[in-house]
Coordinates of C-alpha atoms in Angstrom, one line a residue:
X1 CA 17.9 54.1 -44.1
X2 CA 15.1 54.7 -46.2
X3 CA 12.6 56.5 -44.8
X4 CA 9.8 54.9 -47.3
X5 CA 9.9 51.8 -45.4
X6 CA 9.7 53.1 -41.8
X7 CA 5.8 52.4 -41.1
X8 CA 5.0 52.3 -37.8
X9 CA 1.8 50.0 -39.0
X10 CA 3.5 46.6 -39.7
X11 CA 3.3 45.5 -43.3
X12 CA 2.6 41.9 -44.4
X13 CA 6.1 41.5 -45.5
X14 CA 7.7 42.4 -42.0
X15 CA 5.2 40.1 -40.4
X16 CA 5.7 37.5 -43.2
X17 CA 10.3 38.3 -42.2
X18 CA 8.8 37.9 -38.2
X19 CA 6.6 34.4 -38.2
X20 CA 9.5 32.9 -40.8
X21 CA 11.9 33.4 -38.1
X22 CA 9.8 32.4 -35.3
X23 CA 8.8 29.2 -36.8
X24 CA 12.4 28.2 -38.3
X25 CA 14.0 28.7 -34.9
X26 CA 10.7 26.7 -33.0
X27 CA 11.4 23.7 -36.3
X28 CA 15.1 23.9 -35.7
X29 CA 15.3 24.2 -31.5
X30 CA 13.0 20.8 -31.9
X31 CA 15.0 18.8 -34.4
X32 CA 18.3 19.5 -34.8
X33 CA 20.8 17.8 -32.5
X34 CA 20.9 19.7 -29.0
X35 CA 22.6 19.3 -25.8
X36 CA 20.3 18.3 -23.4
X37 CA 20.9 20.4 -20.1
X38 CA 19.0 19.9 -16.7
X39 CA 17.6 23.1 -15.4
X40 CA 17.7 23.8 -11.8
X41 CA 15.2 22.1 -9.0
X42 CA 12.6 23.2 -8.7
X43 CA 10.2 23.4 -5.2
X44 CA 8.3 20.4 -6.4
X45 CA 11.4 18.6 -6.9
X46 CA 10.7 17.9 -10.7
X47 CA 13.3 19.6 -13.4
X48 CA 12.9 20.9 -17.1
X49 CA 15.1 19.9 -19.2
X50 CA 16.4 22.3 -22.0
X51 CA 17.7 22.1 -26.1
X52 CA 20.7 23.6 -26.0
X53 CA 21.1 24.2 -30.3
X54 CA 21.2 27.7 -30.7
X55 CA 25.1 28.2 -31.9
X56 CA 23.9 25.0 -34.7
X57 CA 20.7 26.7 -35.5
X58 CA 22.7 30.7 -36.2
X59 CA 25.1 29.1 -37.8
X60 CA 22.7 27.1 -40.2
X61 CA 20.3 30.0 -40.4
X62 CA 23.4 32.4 -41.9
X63 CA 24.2 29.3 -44.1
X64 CA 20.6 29.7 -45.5
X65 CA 20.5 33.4 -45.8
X66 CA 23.7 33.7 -47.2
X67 CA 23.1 31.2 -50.0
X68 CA 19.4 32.7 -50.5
X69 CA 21.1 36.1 -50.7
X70 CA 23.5 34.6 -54.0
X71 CA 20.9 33.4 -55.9
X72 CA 19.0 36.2 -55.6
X73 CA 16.0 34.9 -53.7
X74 CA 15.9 37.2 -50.9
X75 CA 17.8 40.5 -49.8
X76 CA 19.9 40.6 -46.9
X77 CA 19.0 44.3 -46.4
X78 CA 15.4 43.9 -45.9
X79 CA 15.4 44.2 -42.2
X80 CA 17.7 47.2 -42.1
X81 CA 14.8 48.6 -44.5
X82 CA 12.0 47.7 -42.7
X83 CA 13.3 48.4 -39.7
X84 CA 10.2 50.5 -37.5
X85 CA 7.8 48.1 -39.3
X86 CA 9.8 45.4 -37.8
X87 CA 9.7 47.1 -34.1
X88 CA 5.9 47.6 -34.5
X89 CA 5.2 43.5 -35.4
X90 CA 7.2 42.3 -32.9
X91 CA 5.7 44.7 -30.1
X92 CA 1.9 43.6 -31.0
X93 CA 3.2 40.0 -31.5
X94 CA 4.3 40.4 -27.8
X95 CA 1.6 41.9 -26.4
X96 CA -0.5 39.7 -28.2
X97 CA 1.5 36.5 -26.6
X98 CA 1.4 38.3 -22.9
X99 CA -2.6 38.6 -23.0
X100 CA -2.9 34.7 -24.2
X101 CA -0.2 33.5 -21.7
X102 CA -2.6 35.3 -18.8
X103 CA -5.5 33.8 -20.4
X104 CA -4.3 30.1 -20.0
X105 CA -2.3 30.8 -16.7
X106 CA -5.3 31.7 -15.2
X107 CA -7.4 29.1 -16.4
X108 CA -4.7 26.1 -15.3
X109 CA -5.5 23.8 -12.8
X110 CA -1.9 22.3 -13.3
X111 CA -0.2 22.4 -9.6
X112 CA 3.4 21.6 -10.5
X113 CA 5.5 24.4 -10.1
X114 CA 6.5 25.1 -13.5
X115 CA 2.8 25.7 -14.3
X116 CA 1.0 26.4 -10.6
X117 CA -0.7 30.1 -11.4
X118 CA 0.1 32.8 -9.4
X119 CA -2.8 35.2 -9.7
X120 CA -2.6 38.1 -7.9
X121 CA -5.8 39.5 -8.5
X122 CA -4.4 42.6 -9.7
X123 CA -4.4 42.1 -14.2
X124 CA -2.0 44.8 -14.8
X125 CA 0.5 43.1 -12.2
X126 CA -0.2 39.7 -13.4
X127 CA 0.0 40.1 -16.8
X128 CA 3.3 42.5 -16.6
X129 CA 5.4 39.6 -14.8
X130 CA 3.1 36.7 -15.4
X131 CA 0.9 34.1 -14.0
X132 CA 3.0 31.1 -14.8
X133 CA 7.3 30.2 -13.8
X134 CA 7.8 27.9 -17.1
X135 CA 4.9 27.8 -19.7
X136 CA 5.9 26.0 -22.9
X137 CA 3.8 25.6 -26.2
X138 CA 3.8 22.5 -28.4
X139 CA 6.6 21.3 -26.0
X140 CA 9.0 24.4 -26.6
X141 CA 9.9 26.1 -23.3
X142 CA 8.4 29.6 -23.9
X143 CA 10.9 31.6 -21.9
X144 CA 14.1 29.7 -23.1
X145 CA 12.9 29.9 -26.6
X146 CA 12.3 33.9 -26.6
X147 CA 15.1 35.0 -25.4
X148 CA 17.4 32.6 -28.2
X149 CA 14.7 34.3 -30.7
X150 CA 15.9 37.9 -29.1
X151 CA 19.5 37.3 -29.0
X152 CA 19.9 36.1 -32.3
X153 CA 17.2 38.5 -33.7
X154 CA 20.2 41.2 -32.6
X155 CA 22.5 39.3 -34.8
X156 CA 20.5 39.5 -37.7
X157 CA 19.7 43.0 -37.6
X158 CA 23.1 44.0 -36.8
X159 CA 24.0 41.9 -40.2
X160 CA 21.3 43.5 -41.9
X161 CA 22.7 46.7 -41.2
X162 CA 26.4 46.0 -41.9
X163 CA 25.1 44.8 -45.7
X164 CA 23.3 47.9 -46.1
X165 CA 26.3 49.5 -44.8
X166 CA 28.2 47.7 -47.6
X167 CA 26.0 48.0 -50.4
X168 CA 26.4 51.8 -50.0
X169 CA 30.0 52.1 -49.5
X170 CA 29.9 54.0 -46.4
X171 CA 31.6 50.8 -44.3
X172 CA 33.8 52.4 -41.2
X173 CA 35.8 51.6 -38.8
X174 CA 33.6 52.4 -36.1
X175 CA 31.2 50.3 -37.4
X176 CA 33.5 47.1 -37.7
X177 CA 34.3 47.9 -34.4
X178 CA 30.7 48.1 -33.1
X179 CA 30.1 44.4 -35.7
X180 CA 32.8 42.5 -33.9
X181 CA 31.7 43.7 -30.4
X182 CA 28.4 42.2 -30.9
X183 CA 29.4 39.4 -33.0
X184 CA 31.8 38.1 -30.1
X185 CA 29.2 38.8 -27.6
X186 CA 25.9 37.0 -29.2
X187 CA 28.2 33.7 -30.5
X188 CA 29.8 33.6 -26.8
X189 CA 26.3 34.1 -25.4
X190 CA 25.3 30.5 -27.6
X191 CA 28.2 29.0 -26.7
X192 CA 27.6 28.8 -23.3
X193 CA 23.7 28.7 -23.9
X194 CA 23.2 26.6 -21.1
X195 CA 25.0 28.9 -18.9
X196 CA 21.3 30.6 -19.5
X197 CA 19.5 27.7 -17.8
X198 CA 21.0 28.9 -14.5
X199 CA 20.0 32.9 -14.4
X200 CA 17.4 34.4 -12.2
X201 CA 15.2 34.8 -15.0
X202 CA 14.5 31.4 -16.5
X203 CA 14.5 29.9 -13.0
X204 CA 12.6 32.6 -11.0
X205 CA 10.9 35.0 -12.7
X206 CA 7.3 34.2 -14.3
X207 CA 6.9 34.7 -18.0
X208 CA 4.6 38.1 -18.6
X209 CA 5.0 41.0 -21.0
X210 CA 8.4 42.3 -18.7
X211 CA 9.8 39.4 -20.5
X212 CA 8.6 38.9 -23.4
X213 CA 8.6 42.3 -24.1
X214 CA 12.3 42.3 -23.2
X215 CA 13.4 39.7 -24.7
X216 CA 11.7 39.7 -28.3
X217 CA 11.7 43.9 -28.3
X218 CA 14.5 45.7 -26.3
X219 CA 16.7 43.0 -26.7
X220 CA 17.3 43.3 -30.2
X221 CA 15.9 46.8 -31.3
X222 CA 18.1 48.5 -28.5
X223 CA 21.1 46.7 -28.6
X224 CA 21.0 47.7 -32.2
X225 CA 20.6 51.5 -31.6
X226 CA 24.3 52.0 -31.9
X227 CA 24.4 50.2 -35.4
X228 CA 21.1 51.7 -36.6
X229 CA 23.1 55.3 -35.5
X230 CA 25.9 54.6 -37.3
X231 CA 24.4 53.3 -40.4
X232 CA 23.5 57.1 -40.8
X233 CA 26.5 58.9 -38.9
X234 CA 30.3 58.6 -40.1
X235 CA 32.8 58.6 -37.3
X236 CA 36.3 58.6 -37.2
X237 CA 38.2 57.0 -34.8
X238 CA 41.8 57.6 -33.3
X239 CA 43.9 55.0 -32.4
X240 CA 44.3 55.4 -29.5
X241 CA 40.4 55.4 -29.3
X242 CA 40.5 52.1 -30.3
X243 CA 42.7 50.8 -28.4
X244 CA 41.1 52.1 -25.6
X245 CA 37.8 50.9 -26.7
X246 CA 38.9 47.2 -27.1
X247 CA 40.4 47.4 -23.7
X248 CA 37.1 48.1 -22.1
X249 CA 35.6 45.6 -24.2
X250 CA 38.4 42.7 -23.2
X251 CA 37.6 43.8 -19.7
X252 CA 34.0 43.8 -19.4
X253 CA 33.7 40.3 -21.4
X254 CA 36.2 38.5 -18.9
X255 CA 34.8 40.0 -16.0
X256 CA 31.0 39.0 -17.4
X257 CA 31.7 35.7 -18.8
X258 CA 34.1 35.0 -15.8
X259 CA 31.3 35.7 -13.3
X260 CA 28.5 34.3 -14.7
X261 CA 31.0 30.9 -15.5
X262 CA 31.7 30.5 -11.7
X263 CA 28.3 30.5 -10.8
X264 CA 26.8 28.4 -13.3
X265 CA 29.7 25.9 -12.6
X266 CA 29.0 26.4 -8.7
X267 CA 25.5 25.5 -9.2
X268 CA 26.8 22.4 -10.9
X269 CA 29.5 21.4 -8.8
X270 CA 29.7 23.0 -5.5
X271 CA 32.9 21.4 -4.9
X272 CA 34.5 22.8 -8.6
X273 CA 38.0 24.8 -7.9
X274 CA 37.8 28.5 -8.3
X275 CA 40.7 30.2 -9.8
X276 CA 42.6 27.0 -9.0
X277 CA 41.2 26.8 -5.0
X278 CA 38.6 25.0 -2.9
X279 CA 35.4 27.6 -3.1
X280 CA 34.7 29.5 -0.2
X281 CA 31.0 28.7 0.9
X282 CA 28.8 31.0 2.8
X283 CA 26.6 28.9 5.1
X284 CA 26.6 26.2 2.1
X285 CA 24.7 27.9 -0.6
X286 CA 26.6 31.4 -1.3
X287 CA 29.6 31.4 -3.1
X288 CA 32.6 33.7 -1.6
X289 CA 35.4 32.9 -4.0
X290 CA 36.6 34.3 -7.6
X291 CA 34.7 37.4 -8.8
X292 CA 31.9 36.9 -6.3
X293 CA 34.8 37.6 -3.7
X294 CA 35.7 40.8 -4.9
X295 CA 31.9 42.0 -5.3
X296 CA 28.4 40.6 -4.9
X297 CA 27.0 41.6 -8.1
X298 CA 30.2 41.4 -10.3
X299 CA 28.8 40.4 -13.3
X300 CA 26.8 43.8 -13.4
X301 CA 30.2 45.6 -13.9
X302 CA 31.3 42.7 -16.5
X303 CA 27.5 43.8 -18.0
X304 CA 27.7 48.0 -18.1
X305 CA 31.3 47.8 -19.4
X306 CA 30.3 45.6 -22.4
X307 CA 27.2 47.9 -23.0
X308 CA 29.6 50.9 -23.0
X309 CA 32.2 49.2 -25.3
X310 CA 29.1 49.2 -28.2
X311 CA 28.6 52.7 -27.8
X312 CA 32.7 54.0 -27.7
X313 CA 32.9 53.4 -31.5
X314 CA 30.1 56.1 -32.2
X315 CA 31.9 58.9 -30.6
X316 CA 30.3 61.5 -28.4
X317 CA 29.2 63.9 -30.8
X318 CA 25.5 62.8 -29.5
X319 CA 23.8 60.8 -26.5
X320 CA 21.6 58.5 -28.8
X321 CA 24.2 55.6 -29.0
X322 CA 24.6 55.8 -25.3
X323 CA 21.2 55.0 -24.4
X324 CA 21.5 51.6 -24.1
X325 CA 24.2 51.9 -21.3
X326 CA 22.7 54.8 -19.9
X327 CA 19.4 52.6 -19.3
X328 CA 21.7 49.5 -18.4
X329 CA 23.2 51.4 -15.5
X330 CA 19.7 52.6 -14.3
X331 CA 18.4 49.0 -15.1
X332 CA 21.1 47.6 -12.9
X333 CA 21.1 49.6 -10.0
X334 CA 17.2 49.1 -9.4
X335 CA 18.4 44.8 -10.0
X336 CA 20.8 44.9 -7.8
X337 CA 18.9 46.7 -5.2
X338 CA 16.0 44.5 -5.8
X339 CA 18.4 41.4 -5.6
X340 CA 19.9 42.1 -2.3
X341 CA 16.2 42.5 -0.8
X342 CA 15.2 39.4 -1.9
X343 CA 18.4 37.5 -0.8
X344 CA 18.0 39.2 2.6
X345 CA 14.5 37.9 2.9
X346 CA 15.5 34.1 1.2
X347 CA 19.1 33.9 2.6
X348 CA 18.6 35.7 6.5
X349 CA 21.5 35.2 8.8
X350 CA 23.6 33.6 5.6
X351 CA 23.3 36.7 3.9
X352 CA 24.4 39.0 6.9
X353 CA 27.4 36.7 7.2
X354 CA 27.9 37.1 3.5
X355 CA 27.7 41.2 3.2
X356 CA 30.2 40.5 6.5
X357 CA 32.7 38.9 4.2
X358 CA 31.8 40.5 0.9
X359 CA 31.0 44.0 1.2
X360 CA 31.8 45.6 -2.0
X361 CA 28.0 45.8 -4.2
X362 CA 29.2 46.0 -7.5
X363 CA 32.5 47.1 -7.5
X364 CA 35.5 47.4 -4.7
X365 CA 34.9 49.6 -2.4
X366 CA 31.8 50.7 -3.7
X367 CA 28.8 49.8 -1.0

């Protein structure tokens, strides 16, 4: 990488690279053709609906790039060049965004409960997780629309990198590995966008800087580490390395995408077969069968074991390319305690009956 480019002040051109891709994914997420998915209900009984375009607008965006990139009108390594100038706009742009989304929380009157404030009284509280559950902003749903920005921002740094990759010759193994990891991971993710529309965060948690911050920032600059790592390190893999890196990959994906697939199809359809049987109910709202009858937070596992397939292709000759699922694990364990509290408190007697029947936490025979 060269070092010239890595300002920690944000230039106008990595601003310029920043409010371009804001604004074509805001143009596209409004006018191209979109499924149009129902989010959950909520307590007033009303129900967002949500654009689900983001595989169309990738897709078209690549299309775009990659024919700017042939006639010469832009350079597909510019992000892989700018890269801390890039980290820098994007964490003011956030924190910029947090401090006007507290501003007009605070100031609504709006009662519904997609825009009812919850004001605390405490600011660094309130504007860390957010006065509002479901702001939006010239009609776009702010929290659906920053974590499409985040996930595909990973996909276009990740390219970024592989062309700089290319352009000097240094293209591994380890980091087509660590390309078609990702690659699988972020066009899965849009495939089954409006899987998203049914996670704790878009239907629970209000929108303040923990979100914004995580979804514009860590998202893509730390998924990335292991790219950015091996843009500069050469590794060599065996293969039975490999092998045994694309195992843990296959693994993690069908256990994640698996999970999270039974309960968004739950949600839907309480009455949908699971693994080819009637679903087991828990006093009519848990779900006891599939993966959320081996374990109550399966999908964590399906999570950590996809983080750790990213970092397998840089080796262990050092810790930086691990620090994704190092944090993951850390991230997940405070969740997953933090999930079973609030269940506890929501669910009562159901979820006593439900630890009765599923015990395991995150994996068998771990409780």
């Amino acid at each position: 990488m060269d070092l010239d480019y890595l300002l920690v002040i944000p230039s106008w051109k990595s601003v310029g690279i920043l409010v371009t891709f804001l604004t074509y994914l805001a143009i596209a997420g409004s006018v191209l053709p979109a499924k149009l998915v129902p989010g959950v209900t909520l307590q007033d009984g009303s129900r967002l609906h949500y654009r689900c375009n983001g595989l169309f607008s990738m897709l078209l965006l690549v299309l775009l790039l990659g024919v700017g990139a042939k006639m010469e009108l832009l350079s597909l390594t510019v992000i892989s060049e700018r890269g801390l100038e890039l980290l820098s706009a994007t964490f003011i742009f956030s924190f910029l965004v947090t401090l006007a989304l507290y501003a007009a929380g605070c100031k609504s009157r709006n009662q519904s409960s997609s825009l009812k404030p919850c004001v605390t009284g405490n600011l660094i509280h309130d504007w860390w997780f957010g006065v509002q559950l479901n702001p939006s902003f010239l009609g776009i749903d702010l929290k659906f629309f920053f974590v499409r920005s985040g996930m595909m921002g990973w996909l276009f740094i990740n390219l970024s990198v592989l062309a700089k990759t290319i352009q000097g010759a240094t293209l591994s193994h380890s980091m087509i590995l660590y390309q078609i990891f990702c690659l699988i991971y972020i066009l899965d993710y849009f495939f089954y966008e409006e899987y998203m529309t049914s996670t704790w965060d878009i239907i629970a948690e209000r929108l303040g800087f923990m979100l914004v911050f995580g979804d514009l920032v860590w998202i893509p600059f730390t998924f990335s580490i292991q790219g950015w790592w091996l843009l500069g390190n050469k590794v060599e893999l065996t293969t039975a390395a490999v092998i045994a890196n694309c195992f843990v990959f296959l693994i993690g994906y069908l256990v994640f995408r698996g999970a999270n697939k039974q309960k968004h199809v739950f949600k839907k359809n309480p009455k949908a077969l699971i693994w080819g049987k009637p679903p087991k109910v828990v006093g009519g709202k848990l779900l006891a069968s599939g993966y959320w009858g081996v374990a109550r937070h399966c999908n964590y596992l399906g999570d950590l074991l996809l983080a750790l397939s990213f970092s397998l292709p840089c080796g262990t000759s050092s810790p930086v390319p691990y620090f994704y699922p190092i944090y993951l694990l850390i991230l997940l364990i405070w969740r997953e305690r933090r999930d079973e509290a609030r269940c506890a408190e929501k669910y009562k007697e159901v979820w006593v009956e439900y630890r009765r029947l599923v015990p395991w936490r995150i994996l068998p025979y771990v409780y």
